[in-house]
Tab-separated table of C-alpha atoms in Angstrom:
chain	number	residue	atom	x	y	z
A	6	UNK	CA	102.160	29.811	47.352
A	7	UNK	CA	100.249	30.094	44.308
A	8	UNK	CA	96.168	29.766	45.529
A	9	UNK	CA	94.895	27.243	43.106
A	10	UNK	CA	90.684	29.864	43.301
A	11	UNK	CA	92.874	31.997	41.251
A	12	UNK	CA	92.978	30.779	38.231
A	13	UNK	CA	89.470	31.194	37.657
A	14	UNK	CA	90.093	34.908	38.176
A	15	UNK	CA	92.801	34.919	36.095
A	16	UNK	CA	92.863	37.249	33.056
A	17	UNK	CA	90.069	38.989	33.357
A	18	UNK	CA	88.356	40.742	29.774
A	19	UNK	CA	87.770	44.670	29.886
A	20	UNK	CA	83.961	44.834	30.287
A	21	UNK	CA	83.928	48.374	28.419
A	22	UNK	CA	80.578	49.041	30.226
A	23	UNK	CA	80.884	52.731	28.882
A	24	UNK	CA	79.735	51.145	25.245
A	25	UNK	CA	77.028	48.954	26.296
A	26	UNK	CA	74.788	51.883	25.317
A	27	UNK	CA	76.590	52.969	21.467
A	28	UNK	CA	74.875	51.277	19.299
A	29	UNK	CA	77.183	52.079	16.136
A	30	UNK	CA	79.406	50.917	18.373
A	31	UNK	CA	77.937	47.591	19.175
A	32	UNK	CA	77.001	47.042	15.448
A	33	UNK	CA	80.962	47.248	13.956
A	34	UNK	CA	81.988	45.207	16.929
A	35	UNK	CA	79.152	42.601	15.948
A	36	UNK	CA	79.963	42.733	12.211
A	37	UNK	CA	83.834	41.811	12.899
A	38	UNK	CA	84.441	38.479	11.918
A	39	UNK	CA	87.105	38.263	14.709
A	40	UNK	CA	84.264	39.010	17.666
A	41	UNK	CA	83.683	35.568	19.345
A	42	UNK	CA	79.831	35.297	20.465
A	43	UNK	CA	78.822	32.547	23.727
A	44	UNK	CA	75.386	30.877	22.800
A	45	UNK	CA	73.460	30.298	26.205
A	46	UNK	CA	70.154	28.600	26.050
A	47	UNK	CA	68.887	29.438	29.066
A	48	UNK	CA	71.748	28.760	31.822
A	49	UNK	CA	73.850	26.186	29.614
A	50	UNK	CA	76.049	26.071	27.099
A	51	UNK	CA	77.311	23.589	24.658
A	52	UNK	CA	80.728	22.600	24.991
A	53	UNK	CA	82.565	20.591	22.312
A	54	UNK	CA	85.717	18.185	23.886
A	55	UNK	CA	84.819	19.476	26.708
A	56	UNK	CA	85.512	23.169	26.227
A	57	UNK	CA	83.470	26.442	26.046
A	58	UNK	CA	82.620	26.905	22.446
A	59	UNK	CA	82.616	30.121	20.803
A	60	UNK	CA	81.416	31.000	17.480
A	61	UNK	CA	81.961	34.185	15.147
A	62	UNK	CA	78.684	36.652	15.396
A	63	UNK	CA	77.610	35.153	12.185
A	64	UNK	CA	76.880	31.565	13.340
A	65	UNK	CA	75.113	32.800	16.167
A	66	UNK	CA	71.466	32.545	16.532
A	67	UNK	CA	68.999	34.909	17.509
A	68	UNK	CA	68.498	36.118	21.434
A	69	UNK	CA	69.720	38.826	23.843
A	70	UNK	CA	72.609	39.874	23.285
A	71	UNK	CA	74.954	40.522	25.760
A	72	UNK	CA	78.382	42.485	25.255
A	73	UNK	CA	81.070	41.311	27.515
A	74	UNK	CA	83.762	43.364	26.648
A	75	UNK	CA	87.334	43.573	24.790
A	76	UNK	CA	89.853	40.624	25.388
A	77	UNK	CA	93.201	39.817	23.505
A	78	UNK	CA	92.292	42.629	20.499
A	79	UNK	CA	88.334	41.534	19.890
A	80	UNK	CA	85.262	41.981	21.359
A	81	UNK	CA	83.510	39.185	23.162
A	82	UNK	CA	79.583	38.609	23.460
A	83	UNK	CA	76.880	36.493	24.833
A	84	UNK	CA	73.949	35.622	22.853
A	85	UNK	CA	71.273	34.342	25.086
A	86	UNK	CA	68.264	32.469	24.120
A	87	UNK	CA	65.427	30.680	25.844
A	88	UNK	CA	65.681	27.044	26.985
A	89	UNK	CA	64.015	25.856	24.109
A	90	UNK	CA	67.272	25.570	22.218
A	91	UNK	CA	68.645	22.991	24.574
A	92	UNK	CA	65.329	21.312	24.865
A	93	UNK	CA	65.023	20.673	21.015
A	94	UNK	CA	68.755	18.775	20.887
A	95	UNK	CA	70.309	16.253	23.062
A	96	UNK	CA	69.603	17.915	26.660
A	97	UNK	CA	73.023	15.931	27.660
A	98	UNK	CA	75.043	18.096	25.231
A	99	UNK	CA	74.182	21.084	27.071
A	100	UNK	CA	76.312	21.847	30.497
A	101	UNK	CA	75.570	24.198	33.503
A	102	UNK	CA	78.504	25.944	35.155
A	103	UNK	CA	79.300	23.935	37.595
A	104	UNK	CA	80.201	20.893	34.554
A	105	UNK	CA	82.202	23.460	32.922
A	106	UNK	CA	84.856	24.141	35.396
A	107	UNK	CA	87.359	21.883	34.421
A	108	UNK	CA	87.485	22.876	31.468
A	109	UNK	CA	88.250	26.482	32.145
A	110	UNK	CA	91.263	25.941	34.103
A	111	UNK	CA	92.857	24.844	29.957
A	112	UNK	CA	95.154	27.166	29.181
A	113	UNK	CA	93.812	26.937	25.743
A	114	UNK	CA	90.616	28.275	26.818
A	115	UNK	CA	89.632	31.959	26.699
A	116	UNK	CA	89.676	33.187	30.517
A	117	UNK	CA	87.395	31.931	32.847
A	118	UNK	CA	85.767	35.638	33.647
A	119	UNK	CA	84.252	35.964	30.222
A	120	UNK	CA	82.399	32.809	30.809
A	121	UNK	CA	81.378	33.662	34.586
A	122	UNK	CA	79.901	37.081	32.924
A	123	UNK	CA	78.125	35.475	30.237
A	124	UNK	CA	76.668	32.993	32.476
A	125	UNK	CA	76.108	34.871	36.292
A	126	UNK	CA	74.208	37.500	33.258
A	127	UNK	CA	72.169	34.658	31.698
A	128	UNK	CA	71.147	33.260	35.086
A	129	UNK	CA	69.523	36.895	36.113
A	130	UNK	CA	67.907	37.293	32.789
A	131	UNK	CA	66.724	33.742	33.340
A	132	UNK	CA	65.410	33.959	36.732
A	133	UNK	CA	64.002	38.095	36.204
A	134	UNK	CA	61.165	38.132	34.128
A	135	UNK	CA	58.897	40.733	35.782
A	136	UNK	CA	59.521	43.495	37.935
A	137	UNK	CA	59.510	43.267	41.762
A	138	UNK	CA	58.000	46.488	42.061
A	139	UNK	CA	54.784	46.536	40.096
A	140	UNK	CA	54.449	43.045	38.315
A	141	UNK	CA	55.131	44.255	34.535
A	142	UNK	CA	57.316	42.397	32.058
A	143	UNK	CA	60.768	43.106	31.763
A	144	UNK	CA	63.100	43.983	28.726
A	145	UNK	CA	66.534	43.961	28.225
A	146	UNK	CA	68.237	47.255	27.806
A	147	UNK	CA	72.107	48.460	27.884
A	148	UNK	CA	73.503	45.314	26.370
A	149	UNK	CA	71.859	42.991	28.638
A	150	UNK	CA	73.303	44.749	31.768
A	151	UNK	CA	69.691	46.691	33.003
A	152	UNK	CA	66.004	45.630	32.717
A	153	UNK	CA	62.916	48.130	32.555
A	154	UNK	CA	59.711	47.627	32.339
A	155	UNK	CA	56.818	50.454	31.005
A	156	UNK	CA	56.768	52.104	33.738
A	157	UNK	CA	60.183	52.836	34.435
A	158	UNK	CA	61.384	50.275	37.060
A	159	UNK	CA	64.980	49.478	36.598
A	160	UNK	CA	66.563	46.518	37.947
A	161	UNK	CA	70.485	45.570	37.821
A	162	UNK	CA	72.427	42.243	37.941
A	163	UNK	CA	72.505	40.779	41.748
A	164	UNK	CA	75.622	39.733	42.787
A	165	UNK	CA	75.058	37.790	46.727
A	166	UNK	CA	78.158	38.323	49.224
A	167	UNK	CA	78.734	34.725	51.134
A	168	UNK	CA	80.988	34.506	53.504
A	169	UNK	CA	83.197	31.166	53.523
A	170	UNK	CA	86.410	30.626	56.454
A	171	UNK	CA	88.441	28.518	57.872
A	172	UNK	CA	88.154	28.308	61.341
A	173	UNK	CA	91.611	27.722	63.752
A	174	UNK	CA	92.543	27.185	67.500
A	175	UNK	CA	95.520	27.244	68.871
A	176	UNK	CA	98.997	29.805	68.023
A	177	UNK	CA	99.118	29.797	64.505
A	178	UNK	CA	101.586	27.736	63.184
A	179	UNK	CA	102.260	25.333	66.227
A	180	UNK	CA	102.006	21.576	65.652
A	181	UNK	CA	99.137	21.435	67.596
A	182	UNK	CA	97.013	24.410	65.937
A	183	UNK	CA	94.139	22.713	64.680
A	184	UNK	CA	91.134	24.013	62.131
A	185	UNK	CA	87.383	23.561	61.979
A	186	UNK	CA	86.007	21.400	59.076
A	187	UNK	CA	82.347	20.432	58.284
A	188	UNK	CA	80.175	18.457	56.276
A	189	UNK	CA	76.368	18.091	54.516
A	190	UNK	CA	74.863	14.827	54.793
A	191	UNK	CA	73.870	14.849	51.477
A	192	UNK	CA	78.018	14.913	50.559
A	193	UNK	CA	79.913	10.919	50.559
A	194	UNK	CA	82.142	9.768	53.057
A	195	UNK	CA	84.686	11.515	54.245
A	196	UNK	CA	83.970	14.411	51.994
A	197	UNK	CA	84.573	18.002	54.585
A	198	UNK	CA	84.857	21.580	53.501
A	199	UNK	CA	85.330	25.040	55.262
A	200	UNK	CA	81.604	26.552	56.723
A	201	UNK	CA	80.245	29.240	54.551
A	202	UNK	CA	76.562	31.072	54.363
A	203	UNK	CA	75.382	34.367	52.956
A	204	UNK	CA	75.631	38.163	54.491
A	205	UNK	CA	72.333	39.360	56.133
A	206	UNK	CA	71.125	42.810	55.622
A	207	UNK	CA	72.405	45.056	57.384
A	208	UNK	CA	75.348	42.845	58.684
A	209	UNK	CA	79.292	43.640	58.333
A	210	UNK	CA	81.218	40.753	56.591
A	211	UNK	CA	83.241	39.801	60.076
A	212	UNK	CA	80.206	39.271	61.585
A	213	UNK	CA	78.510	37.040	58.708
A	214	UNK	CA	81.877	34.909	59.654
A	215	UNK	CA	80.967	34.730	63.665
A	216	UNK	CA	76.847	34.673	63.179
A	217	UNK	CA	77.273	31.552	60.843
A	218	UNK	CA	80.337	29.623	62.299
A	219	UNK	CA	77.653	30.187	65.741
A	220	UNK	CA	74.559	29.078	64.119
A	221	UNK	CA	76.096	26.090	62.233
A	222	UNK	CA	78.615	24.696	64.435
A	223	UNK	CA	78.228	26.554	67.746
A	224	UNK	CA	81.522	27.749	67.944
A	225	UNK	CA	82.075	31.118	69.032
A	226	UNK	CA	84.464	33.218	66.325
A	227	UNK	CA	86.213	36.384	67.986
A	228	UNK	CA	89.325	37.250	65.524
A	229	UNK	CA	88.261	37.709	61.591
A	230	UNK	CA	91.166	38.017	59.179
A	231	UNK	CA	90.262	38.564	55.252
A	232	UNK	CA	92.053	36.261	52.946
A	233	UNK	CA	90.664	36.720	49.528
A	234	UNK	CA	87.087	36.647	47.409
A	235	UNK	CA	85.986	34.883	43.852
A	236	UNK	CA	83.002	35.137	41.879
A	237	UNK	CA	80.953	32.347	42.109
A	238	UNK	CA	78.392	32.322	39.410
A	239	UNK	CA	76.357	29.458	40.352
A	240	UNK	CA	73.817	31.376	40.364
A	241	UNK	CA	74.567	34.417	41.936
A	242	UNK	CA	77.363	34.780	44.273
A	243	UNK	CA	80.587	36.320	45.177
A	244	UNK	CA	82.548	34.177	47.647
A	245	UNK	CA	84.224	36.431	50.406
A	246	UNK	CA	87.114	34.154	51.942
A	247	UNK	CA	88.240	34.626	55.916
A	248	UNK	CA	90.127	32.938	58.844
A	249	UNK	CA	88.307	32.892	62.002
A	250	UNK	CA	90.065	32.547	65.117
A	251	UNK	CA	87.778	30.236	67.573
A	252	UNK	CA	87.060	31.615	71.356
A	253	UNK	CA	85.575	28.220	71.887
A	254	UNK	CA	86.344	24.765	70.699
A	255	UNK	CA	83.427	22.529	71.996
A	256	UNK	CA	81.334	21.606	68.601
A	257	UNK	CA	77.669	21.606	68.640
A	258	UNK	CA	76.420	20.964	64.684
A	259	UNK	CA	72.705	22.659	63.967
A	260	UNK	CA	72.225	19.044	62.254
A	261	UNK	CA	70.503	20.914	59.295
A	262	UNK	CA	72.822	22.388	57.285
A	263	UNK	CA	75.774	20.561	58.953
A	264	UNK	CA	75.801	16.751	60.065
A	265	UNK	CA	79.371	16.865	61.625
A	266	UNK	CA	82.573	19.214	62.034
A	267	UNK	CA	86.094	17.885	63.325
A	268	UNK	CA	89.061	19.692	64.640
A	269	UNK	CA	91.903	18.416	62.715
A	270	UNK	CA	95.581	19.466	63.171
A	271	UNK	CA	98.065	19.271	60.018
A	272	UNK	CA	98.901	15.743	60.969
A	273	UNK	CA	96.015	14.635	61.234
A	274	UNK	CA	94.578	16.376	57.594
A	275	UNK	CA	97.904	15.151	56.058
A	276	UNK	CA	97.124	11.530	57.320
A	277	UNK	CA	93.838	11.572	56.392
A	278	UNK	CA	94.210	13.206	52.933
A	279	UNK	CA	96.624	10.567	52.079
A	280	UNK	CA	95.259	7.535	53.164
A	281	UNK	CA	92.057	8.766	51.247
A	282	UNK	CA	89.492	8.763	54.187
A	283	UNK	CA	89.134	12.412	53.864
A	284	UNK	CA	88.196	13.964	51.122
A	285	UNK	CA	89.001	18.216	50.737
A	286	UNK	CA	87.109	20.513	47.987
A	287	UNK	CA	88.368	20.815	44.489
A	288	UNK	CA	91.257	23.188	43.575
A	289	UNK	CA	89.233	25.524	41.929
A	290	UNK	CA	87.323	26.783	44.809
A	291	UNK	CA	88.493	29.349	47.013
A	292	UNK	CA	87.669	26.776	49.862
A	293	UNK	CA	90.866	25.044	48.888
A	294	UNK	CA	92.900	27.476	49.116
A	295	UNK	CA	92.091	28.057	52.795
A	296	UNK	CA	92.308	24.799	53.462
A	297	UNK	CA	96.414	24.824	52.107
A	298	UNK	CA	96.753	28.020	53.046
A	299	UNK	CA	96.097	27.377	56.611
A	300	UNK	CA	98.229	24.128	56.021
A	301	UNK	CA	101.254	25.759	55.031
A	302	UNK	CA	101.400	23.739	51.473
A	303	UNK	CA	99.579	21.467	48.417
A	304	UNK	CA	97.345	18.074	50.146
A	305	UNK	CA	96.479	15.583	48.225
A	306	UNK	CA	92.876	14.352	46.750
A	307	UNK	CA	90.221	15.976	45.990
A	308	UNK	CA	86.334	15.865	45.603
């Protein structure tokens, strides 16, 4: 089956990092009418109909700029500029990520990577402003890919590895094999979604999966299978999919990060999904495609 995560990984732009240092380079690309430039103020963009905009290097205004890469026969960029460009419009005509989504799943669109580069980039410029090491201000060097500062200190993008699963009991594939769901209590109704939480130094990925299905749920994971990974820009993460086999079925939720998880076997999700009363993530997110993946096919609704 075709995992719906994947289409925002679809496509993906040659990030020609080898150029972000040639300058003569950089300049033809820029002066090409046919090089599409991303304006970010801040973290958000405009869209217009509900679509990424982008604009030929000539419209664009002034900022960091941030080369991308190559993609269909042009170069793409980012031009990113401080908040005060939102500010000084409509502040509802400018969109974070997370608003954006739909619209990146058009096949009209340019692909989805270019925009998760421009705007996982513009969320570390945004956020690093001064170096962790000894305090100075940080500039933009190599395209917007590196910051220094006078004495130096380098710093690189962060990407954060979280782990996300879907938990099962039972033989795989029998009617009665059931899975683990959970849910916030900030989320509505009926709204559940696989458990997930970030990768501790020093820890292996498998065991992110155990230590957090433990601490959240207080079910004991023994079995970790890898399934699949997709960047997750919002801000800074890459979301590393597995399926957990459970040792232990009795639930105990921390009541902090999780207000309730349920066992549910595939009649019980299919009933439930269909008479509306529960709710599973979005398509786009690689918790999805657990979900139908451990299911065997497409359920209906969606948050």
């Amino acid at each position: 089956m075709r995992y719906p995560h994947l289409q925002l990984s679809a496509n993906p732009h040659d990030r020609t990092a080898v150029r972000r240092g040639d300058e003569e380079w950089l300049e033809r690309r820029w002066a090409d009418p046919r090089s599409r430039v991303l304006v970010v103020s801040g973290t958000r963009v405009r869209p217009r109909d509900g679509r990424v905009e982008w604009i030929s290097p000539a419209e664009a205004p002034e900022g960091v700029r941030v080369l991308l890469g190559e993609h269909d026969g042009r170069a793409w960029f980012a031009v990113v500029t401080d908040v005060s460009l939102a500010q000084g419009g409509d502040p509802a005509e400018w969109t974070p990520l997370r608003g954006l989504l739909p619209g990146l799943l058009d096949d009209a669109a340019p692909a989805a990577p270019l925009v998760f580069h421009a705007l996982g980039l513009a969320e570390w410029l945004f956020a690093t402003r001064f170096c962790p090491r000894c305090g100075e201000p940080l500039q933009p060097r190599s395209s917007g890919h590196e910051l220094a500062c006078d004495n130096g200190h380098t710093q690189f993008p962060r990407t954060d590895p979280a782990v996300i699963m879907v938990v099962t009991h039972g033989e795989p594939g029998a009617e009665d094999e059931r899975c683990l769901l959970g849910r916030q209590a900030v989320w509505p109704a009926g709204r559940y979604s696989t458990l997930a939480g970030f990768c501790e130094p020093g820890e292996t990925l498998e065991d992110a999966v155990r230590r957090e299905v433990l601490e959240e749920v207080g079910v004991q994971v023994g079995e970790v299978e890898y399934f699949g990974n997709q960047p997750w820009p919002l801000p800074a993460s890459l979301m590393i999919g597995f399926i957990g086999r459970a040792l232990t079925t009795d639930v105990r939720v921390d009541e902090r990060e999780i207000e309730d998880a349920r066992w549910f076997t595939r009649a019980e999700m299919k009933a439930q999904a269909e008479a509306g009363t529960l709710a599973l993530p979005g398509g786009v997110s690689i918790s999805r495609s657990l979900v139908e993946h451990w299911y065997g096919g497409p359920l209906p609704g969606h948050w």
